[in-house]
Coordinates of C-alpha atoms in Angstrom, one line a residue:
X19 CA 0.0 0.0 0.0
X20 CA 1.5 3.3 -0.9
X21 CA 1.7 5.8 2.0
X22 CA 0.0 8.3 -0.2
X23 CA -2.6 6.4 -0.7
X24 CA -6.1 8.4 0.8
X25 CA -4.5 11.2 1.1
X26 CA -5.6 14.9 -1.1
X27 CA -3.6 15.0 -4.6
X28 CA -1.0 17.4 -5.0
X29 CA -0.3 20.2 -7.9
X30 CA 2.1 17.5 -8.7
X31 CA -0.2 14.7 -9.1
X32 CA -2.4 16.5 -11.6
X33 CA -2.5 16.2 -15.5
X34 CA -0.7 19.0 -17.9
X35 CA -4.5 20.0 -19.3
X36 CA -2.8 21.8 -21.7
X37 CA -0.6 19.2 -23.0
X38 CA -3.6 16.6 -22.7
X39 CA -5.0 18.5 -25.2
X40 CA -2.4 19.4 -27.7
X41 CA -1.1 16.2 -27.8
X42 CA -5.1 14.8 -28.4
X43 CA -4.4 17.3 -32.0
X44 CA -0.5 16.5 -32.4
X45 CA -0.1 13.1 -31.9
X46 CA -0.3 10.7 -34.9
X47 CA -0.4 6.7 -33.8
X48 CA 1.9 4.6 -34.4
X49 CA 0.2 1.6 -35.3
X50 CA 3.2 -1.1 -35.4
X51 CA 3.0 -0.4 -31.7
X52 CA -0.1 -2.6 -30.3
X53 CA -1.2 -0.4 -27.7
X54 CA -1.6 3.2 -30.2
X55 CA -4.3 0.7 -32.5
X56 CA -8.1 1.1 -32.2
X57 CA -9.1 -1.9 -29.3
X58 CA -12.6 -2.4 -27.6
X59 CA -12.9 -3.6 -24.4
X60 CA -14.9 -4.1 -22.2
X61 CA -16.1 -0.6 -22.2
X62 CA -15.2 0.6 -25.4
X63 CA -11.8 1.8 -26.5
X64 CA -9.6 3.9 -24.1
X65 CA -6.2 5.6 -24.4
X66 CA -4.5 8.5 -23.3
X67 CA -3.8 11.6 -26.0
X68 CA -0.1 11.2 -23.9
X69 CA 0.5 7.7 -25.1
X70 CA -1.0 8.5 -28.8
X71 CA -3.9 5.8 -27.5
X72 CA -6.8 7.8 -27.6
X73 CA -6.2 11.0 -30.3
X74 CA -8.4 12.7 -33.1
X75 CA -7.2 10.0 -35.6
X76 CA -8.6 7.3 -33.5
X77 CA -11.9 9.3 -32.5
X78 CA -12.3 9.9 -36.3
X79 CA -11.7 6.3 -37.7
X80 CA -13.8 5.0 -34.8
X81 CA -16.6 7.2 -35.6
X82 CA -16.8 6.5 -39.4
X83 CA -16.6 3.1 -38.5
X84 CA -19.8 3.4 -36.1
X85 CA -21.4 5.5 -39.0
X86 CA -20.8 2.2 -41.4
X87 CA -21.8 -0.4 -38.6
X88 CA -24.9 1.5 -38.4
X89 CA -25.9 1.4 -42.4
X90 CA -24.8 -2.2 -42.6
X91 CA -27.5 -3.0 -39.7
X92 CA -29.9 -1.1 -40.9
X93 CA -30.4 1.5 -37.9
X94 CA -31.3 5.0 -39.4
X95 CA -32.9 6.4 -36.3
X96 CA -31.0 8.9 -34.3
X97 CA -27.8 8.7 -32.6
X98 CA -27.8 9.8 -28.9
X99 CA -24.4 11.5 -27.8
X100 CA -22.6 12.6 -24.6
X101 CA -19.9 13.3 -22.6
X102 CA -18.6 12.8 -19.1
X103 CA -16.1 15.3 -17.1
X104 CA -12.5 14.1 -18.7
X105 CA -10.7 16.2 -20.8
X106 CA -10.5 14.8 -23.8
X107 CA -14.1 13.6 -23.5
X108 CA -14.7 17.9 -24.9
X109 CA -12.8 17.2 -27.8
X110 CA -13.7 13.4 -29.0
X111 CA -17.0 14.6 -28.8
X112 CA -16.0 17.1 -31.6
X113 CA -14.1 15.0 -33.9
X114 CA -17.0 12.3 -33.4
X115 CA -19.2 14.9 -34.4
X116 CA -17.9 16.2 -37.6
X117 CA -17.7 12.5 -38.7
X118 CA -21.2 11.5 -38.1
X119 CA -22.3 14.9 -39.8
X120 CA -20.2 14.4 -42.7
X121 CA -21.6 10.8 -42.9
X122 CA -25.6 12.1 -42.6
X123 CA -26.0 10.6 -39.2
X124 CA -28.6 12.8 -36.6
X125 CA -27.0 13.3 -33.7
X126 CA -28.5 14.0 -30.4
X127 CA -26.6 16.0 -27.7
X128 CA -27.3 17.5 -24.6
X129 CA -30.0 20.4 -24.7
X130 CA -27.5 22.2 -22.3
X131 CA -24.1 21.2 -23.7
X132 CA -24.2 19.5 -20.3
X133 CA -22.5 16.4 -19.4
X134 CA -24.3 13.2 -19.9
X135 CA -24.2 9.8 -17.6
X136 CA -24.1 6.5 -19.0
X137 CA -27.4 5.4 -18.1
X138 CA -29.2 8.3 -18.9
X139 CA -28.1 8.1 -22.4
X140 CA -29.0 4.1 -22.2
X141 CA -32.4 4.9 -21.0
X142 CA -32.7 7.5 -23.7
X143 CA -32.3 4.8 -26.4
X144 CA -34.5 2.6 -24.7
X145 CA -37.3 5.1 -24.3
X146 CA -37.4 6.2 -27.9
X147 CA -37.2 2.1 -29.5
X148 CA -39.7 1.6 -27.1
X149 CA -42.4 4.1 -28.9
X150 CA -44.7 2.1 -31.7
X151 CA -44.1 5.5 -33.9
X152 CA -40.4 5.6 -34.3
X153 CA -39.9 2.9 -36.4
X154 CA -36.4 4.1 -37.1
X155 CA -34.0 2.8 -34.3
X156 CA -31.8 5.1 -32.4
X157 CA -28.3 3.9 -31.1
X158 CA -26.0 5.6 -29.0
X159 CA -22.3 7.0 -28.2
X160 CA -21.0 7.5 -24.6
X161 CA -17.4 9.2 -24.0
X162 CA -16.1 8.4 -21.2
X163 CA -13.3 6.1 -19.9
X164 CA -15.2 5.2 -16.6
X165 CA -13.1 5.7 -13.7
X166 CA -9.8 6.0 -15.4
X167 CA -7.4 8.7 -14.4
X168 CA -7.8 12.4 -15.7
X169 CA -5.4 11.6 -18.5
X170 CA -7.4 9.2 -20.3
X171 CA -10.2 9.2 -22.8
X172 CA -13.2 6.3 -23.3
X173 CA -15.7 5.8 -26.2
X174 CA -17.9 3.3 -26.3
X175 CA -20.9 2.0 -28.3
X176 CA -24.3 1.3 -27.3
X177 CA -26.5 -0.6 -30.1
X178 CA -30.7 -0.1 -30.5
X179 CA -30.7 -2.5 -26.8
X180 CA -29.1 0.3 -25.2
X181 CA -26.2 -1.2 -23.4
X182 CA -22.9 -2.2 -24.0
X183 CA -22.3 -3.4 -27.3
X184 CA -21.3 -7.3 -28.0
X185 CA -18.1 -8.1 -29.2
X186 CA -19.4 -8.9 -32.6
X187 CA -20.4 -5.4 -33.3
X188 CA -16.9 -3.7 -31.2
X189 CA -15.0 -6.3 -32.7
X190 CA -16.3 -4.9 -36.4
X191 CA -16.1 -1.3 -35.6
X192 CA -12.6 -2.2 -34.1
X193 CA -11.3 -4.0 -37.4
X194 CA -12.6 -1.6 -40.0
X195 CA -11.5 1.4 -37.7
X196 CA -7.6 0.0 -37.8
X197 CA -7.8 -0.4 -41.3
X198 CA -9.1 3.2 -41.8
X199 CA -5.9 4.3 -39.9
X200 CA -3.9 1.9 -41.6
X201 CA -5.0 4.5 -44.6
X202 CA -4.1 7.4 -42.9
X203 CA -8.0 8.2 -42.9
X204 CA -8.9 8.7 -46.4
X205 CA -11.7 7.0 -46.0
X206 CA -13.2 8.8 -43.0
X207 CA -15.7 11.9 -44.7
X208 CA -15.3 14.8 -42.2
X209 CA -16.6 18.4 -42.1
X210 CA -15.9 21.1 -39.9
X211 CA -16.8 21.6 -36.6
X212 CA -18.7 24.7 -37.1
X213 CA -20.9 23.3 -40.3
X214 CA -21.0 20.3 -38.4
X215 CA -23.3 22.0 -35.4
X216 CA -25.3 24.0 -37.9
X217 CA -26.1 20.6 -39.8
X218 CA -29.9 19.7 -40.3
X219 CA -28.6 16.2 -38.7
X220 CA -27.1 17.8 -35.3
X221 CA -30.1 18.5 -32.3
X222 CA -30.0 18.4 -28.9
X223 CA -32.3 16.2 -26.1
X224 CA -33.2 16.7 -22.3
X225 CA -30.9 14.0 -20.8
X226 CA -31.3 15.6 -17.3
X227 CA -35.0 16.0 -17.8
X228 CA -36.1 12.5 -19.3
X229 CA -34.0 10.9 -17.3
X230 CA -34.9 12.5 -13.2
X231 CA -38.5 12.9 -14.6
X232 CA -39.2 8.7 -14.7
X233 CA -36.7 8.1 -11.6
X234 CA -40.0 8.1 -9.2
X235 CA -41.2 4.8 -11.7
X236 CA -37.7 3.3 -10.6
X237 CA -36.7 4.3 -6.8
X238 CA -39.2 5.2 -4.1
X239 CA -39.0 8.6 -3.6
X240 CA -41.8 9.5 -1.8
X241 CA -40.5 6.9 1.2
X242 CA -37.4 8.6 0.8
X243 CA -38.9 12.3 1.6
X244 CA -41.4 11.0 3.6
X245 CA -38.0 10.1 6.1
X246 CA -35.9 11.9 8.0
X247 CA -33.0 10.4 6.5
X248 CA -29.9 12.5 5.6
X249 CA -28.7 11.9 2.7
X250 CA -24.7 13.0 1.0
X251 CA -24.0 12.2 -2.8
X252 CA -20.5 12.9 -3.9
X253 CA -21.0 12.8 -7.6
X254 CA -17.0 12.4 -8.1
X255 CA -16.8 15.3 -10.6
X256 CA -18.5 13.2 -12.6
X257 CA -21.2 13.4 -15.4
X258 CA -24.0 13.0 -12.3
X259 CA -23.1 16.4 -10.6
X260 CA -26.3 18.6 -12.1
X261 CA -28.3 15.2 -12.0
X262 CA -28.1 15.0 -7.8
X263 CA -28.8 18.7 -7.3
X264 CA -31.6 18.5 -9.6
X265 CA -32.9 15.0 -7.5
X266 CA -32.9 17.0 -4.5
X267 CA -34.9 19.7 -5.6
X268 CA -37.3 18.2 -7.5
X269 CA -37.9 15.5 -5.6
X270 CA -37.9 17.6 -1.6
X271 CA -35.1 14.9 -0.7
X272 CA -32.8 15.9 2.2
X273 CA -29.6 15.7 0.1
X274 CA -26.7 17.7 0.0
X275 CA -24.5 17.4 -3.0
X276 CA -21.4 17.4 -1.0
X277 CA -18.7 18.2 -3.8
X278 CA -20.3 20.1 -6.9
X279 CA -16.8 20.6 -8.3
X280 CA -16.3 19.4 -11.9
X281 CA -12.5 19.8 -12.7
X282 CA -10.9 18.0 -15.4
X283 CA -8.0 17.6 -13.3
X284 CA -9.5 16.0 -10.2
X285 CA -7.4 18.2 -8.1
X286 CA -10.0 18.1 -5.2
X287 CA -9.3 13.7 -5.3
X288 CA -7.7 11.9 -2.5
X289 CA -5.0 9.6 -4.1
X290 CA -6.2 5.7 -5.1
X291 CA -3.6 2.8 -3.8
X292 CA -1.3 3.3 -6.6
X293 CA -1.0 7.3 -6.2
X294 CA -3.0 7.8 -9.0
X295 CA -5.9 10.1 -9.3
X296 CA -9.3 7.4 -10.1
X297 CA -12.9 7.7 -9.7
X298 CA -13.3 4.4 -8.4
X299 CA -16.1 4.9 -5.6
X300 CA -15.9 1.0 -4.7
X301 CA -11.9 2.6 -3.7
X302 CA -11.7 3.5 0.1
X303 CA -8.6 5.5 -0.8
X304 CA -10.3 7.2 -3.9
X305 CA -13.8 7.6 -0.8
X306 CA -11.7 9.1 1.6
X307 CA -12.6 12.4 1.9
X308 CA -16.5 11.0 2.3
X309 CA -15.2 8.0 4.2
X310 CA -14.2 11.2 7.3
X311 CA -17.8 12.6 6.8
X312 CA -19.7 9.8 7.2
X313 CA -21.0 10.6 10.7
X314 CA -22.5 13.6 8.8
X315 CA -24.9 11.4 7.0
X316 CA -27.2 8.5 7.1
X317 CA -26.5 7.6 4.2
X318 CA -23.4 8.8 1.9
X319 CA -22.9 7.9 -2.0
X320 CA -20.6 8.2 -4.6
X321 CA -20.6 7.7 -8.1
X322 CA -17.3 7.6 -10.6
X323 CA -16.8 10.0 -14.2
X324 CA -19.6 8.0 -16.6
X325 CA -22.0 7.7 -13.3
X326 CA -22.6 4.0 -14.0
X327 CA -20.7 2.6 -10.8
X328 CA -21.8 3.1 -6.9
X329 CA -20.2 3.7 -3.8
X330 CA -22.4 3.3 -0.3
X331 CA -21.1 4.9 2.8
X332 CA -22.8 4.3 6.0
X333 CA -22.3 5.6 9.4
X334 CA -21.8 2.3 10.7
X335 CA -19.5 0.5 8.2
X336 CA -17.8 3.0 6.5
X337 CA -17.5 2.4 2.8
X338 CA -19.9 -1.4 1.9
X339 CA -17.4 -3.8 -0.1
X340 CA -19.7 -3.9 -3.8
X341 CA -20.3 -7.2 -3.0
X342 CA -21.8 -7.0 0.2
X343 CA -24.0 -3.9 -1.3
X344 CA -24.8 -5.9 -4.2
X345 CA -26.7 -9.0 -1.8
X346 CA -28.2 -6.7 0.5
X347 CA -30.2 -4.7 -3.1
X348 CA -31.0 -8.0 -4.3
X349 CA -32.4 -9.0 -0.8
X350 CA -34.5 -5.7 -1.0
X351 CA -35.5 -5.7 -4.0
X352 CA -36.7 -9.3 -4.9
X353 CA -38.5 -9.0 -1.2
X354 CA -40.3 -5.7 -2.0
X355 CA -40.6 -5.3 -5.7
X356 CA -44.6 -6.6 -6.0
X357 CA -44.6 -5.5 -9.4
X358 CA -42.1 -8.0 -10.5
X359 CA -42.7 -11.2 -12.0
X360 CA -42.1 -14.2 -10.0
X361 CA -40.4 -15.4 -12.3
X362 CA -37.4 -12.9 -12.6
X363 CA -34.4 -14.2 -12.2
X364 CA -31.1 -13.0 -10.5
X365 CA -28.1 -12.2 -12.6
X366 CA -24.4 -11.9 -11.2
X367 CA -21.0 -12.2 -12.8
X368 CA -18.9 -15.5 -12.1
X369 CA -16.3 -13.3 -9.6
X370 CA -19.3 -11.9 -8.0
X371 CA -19.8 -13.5 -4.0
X372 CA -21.4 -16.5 -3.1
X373 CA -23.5 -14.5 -0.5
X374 CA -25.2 -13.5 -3.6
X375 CA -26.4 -17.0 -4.4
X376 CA -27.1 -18.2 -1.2
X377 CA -29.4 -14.9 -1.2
X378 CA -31.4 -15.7 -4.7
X379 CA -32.0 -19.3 -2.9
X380 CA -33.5 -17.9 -0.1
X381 CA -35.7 -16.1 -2.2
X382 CA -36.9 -18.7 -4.6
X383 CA -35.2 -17.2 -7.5
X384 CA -33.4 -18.4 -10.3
X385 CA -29.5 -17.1 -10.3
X386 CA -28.3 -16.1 -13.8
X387 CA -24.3 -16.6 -13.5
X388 CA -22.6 -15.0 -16.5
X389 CA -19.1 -14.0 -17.7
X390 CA -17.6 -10.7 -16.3
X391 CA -18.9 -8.2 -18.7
X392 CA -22.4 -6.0 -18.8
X393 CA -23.6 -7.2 -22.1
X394 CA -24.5 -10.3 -20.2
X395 CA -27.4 -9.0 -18.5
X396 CA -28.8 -6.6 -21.6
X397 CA -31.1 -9.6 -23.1
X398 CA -32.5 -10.6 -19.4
X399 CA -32.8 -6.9 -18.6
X400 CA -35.0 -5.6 -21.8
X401 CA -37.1 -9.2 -21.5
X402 CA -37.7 -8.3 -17.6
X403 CA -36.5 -12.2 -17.3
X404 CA -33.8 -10.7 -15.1
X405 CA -35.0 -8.5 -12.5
X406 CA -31.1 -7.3 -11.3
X407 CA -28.0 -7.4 -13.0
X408 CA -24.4 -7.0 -10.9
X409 CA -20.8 -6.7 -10.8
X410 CA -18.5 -7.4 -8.5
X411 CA -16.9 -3.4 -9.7
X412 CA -20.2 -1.9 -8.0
X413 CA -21.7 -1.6 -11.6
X414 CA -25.6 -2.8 -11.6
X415 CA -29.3 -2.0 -12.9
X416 CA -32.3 -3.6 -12.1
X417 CA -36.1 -3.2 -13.8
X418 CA -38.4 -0.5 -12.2
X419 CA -40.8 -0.6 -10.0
X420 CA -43.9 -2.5 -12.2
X421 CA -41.1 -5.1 -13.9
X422 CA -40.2 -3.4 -17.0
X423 CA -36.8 -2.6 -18.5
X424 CA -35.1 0.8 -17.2
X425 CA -31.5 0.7 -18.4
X426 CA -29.4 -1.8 -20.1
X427 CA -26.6 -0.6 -18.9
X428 CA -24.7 0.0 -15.0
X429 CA -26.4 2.7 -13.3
X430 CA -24.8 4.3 -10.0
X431 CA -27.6 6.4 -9.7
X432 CA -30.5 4.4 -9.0
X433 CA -28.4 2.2 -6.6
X434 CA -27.1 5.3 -4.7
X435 CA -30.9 6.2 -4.2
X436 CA -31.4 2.2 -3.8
X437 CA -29.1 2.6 -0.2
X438 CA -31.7 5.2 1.1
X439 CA -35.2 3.6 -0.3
X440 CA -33.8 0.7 2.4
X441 CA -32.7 2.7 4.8
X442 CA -36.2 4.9 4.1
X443 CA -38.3 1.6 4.5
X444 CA -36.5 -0.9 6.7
X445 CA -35.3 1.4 9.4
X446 CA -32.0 -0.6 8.9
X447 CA -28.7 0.8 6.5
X448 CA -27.7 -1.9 3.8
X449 CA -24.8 -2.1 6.3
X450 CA -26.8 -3.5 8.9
X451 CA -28.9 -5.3 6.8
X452 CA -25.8 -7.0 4.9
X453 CA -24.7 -7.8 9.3
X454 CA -27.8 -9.8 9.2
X455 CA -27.3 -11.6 6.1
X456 CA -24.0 -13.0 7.5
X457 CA -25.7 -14.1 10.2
X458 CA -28.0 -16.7 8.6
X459 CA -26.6 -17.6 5.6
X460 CA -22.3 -17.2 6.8
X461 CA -19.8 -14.4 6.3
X462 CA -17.4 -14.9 3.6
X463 CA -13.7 -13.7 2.9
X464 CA -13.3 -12.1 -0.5
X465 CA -10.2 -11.4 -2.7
X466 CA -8.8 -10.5 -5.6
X467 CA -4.7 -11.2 -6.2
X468 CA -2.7 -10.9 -9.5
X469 CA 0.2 -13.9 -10.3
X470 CA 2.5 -13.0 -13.1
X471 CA 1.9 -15.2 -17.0
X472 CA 3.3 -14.7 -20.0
X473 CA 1.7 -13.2 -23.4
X474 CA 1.5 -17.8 -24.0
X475 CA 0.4 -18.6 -20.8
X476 CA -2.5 -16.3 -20.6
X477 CA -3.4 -17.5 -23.8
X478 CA -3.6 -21.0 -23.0
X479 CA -5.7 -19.7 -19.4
X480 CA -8.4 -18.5 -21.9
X481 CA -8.4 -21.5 -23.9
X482 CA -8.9 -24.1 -21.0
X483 CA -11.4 -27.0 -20.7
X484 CA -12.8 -28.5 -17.6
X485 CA -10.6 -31.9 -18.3
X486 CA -7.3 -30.0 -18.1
X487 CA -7.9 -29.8 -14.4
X488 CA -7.4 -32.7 -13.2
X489 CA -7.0 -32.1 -9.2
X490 CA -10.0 -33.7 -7.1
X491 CA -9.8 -31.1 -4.2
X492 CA -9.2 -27.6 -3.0
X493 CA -8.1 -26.3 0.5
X494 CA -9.3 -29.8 2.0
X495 CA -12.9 -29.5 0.3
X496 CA -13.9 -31.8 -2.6
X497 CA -14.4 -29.8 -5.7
X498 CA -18.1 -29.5 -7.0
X499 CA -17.4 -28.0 -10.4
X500 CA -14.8 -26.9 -13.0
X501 CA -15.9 -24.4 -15.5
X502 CA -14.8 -22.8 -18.4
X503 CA -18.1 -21.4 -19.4
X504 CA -20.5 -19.5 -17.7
X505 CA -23.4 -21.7 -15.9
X506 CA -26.0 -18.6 -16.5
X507 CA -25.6 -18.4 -20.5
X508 CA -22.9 -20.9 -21.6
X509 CA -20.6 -18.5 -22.7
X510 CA -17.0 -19.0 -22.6
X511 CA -15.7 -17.4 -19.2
X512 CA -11.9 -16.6 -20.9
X513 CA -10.0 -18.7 -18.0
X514 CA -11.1 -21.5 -14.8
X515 CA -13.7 -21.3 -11.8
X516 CA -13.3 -23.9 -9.8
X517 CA -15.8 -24.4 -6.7
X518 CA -16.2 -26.3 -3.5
X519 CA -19.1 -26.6 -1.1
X520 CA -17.5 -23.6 0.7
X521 CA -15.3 -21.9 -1.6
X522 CA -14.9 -21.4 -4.8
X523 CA -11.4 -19.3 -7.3
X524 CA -12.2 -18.4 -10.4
X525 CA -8.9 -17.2 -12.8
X526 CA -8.9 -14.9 -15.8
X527 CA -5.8 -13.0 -17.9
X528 CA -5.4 -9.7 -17.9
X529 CA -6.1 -7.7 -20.8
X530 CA -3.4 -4.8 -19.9
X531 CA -0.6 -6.6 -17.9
X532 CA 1.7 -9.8 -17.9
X533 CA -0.3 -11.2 -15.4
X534 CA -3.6 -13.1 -14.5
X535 CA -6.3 -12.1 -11.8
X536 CA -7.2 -14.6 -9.6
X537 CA -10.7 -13.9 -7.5
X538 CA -11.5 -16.0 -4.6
X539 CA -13.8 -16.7 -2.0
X540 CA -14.4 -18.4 1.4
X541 CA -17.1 -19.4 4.1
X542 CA -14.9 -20.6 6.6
X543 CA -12.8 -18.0 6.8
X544 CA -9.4 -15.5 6.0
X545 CA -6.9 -18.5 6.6
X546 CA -8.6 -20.7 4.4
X547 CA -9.2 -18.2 1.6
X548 CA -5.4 -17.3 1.7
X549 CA -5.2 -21.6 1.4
X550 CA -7.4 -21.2 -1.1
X551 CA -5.6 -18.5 -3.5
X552 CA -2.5 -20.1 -2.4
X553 CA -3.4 -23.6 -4.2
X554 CA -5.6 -21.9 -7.1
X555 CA -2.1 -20.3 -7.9
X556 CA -0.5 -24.0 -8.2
X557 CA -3.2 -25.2 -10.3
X558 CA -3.4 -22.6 -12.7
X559 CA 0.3 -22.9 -12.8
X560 CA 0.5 -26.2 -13.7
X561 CA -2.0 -26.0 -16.2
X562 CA -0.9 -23.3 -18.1
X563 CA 2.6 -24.5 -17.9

């Protein structure tokens, strides 16, 4: 742990803005070099200007490409657009613009050149596909990189669903956006910024307004201002900070927006583990500043850049581990949710904890255990066959309150406003709640660790079957399953979970680094989880050898 860590950045920790910029313009990639080609992740493509990652060239390429997916799928509806607080979010949101102008696309930003969160701009899609007279389908364009540090950029895709996009569709705007690079983007049409915002094509839409309008069809408000709860949300600088004072006032909540600060360079950020400057609000170093506060509040919430990730603070527990947040909303939910259909199942990732399953089975509900990765829950979400979708990154959604779809994609501010609606009704913080939920069903030890791999090795991890395991036992337990695809939807996990009756590792590369990420889990207790990462290391080891 670095002894910075927690502690309020320093003018020396914060991001050349002007550099960030000029080199977003100056900066040509190299694209012999990996790392400077177009490459969708999880969460789009992200980059740093700095590093010639994330530059015009790319936005441009990446935007005709989109323009070109979207003819070849036949979607001629309107394109909503927006931006969270980085700094090169401003100027992608430019380049992406002339391109989609020049290539007759209509493009929908934000009526007050505001910033736009994620799953405002998913429910916007799903709002307009879901009218009977707009037979054109819209898609959608998010800029962010998430939690990333200042220095980075994100851009991601959202298809007519509304959430993240599959890897069909990323890996085809990915390909074709590479090869317009490799042609030094001849092939990208392009117009200038100014006739591109006085095209018949370019208009604007209420994000804010649509989006805080409908949240009362989601979240029980009226049990939330009918308390006498107190209520801090710490949007982060992020894309959420008009959104929370606009909650507050509309709504007659007792909130205080405690930081209303957007600044590019996050200067106002307590330092994450690594001395870096990250939204992460799942971070109890990045949380510090409202992790001091939290007598100050009943309930405190934070939210990173994009707004599609949560961070609960409660006076009693401090900052909730997102797994322990993510079984006590389920818990809630499937238990108080009347308009919901029995039959709505529960949908986690494979890292996700255990408690969560032991949860769903005390509620009669079917789990839905899928590969890490949001597009997983998009089809259970918009059929209302899942009523909740999580990570184990405090990234979720779930349906609203009479079982039909609300966003496809994460949303941090329904769950922030989740924490109170419990708190408002139950008389008990998630906190407590989750204290309770240990006490009948076990309290587990949770983990992630990282062992070094090759570029082979982690190849091979991805590749596995359940027969190149051949080990009977784990930490003195029999083991119950090997799997190298995901129970929920049979898709392939990219690496191992192994499970026992009481524990369970599951192993996956890295995308980024030489090294693979081992997650782990157990019900009897810190010694025997440490046993437990300790011999999933050997096994991997020796399988990958």
């Amino acid at each position: 742990m670095s002894t910075r860590a927690g502690t309020l950045a320093t003018p020396e920790d914060l991001v050349n803005l002007d550099a960030l910029i000029g080199a977003y313009y100056d900066l040509t990639p190299d694209l012999k070099d990996p790392t400077q080609r177009v490459a969708f992740g999880t969460s789009g493509h992200r980059g740093s200007s700095l590093k010639a990652s994330f530059n015009d060239a790319h936005i441009a390429a990446i935007s005709q490409a989109i323009a070109e997916y979207r003819t070849a799928q036949g979607i001629s509806g309107p394109l909503f657009m927006g931006k969270d607080t980085h700094a090169l979010s401003g100027p992608a949101q430019d380049t992406a613009l002339e391109v989609l102008a020049a290539n007759g696309v209509t493009v929908l930003l934000d009526t007050a050149a505001g910033y736009v969160p994620t799953p405002a701009l998913s429910r916007a899609i799903i709002v307009h596909n879901a009218n009977p007279s707009n037979r054109a389908q819209a898609d959608g364009i998010v800029i962010t990189p998430s939690h990333n540090p200042p220095a980075d950029g994100g851009f991601k895709y959202n298809p007519p669903h509304g959430g993240p996009a599959d890897s069909h569709a990323t890996g085809w705007i990915a390909d074709r956006a590479n090869q317009l690079l490799e042609g030094g983007n001849k092939g990208v049409k392009r117009i200038s910024l100014e006739q591109a915002k006085a095209a018949e094509t370019s208009g604007t839409y209420d994000y804010l307004g649509a989006y805080i309008n409908e949240l009362g069809t989601v979240i029980d408000l009226d049990a939330i201002a009918g308390s006498s709860l107190t209520i801090g949300a710490d949007p982060m600088g992020s894309a959420s900070v008009a959104y929370w004072q606009r909650i507050a006032e509309q709504y007659k909540l007792n909130l205080e927006v405690v930081n209303p600060i957007v600044d590019p360079q996050w200067a106002f950020m307590t330092l994450d583990w690594d001395e870096k400057i990250r939204m992460d609000c799942s971070s109890p170093n990045a949380m510090a500043s409202l992790i001091a506060n939290r007598d100050k509040y009943d309930i405190a919430t934070g939210n990173d850049a994009d707004s599609d990730r949560h961070g609960i603070v409660t006076p009693d527990a401090g900052l909730m581990n997102p797994n322990h947040y993510l079984a006590t909303a389920i818990d809630y939910l499937y238990s108080n949710r009347t308009g919901w259909s029995s039959a709505a199942g529960v949908g986690k990732t494979l890292v996700s904890s255990s408690m969560i399953d032991r949860v769903a089975q005390s509620l009669g509900r079917k789990l839905v255990e899928v590969p890490v990765g949001f597009k997983f829950f998009v089809d259970g979400l918009s059929a209302g066959t899942l009523g909740f979708g999580g990570e184990e990154s405090a990234g979720a959604s779930f349906l609203n309150r009479q079982g039909q779809v609300w966003t496809t994609d994460k949303d941090g501010i329904i769950l922030a406003l989740l924490a109170s609606e419990m708190t408002a009704v139950t008389g008990k913080t998630p906190s407590q709640r989750y204290a309770e939920l240990t006490d009948a069903f076990g309290e587990p030890a949770y983990a992630r660790v990282d062992a070094l791999a090759t570029r082979e090795q982690k190849a091979k991890l991805s590749k596995l079957s359940p027969a190149d395991v051949t080990a009977s036992q784990l930490a003195g337990e029999a083991i119950t399953a090997k799997l190298t695809q995901a129970p929920g939807n049979g898709a392939s996990i990219g690496g191992l979970k192994v499970t026992t009756e009481n524990a369970w590792f599951a192993a996956r590369p890295s995308g980024t680094e030489d090294v693979y990420k081992i997650y782990a889990e157990s019900f009897i207790g810190p010694d025997h989880l440490t046993q437990v990462q300790n011999e999933a290391k050997a096994l991997v080891d020796s399988v990958i050898a």
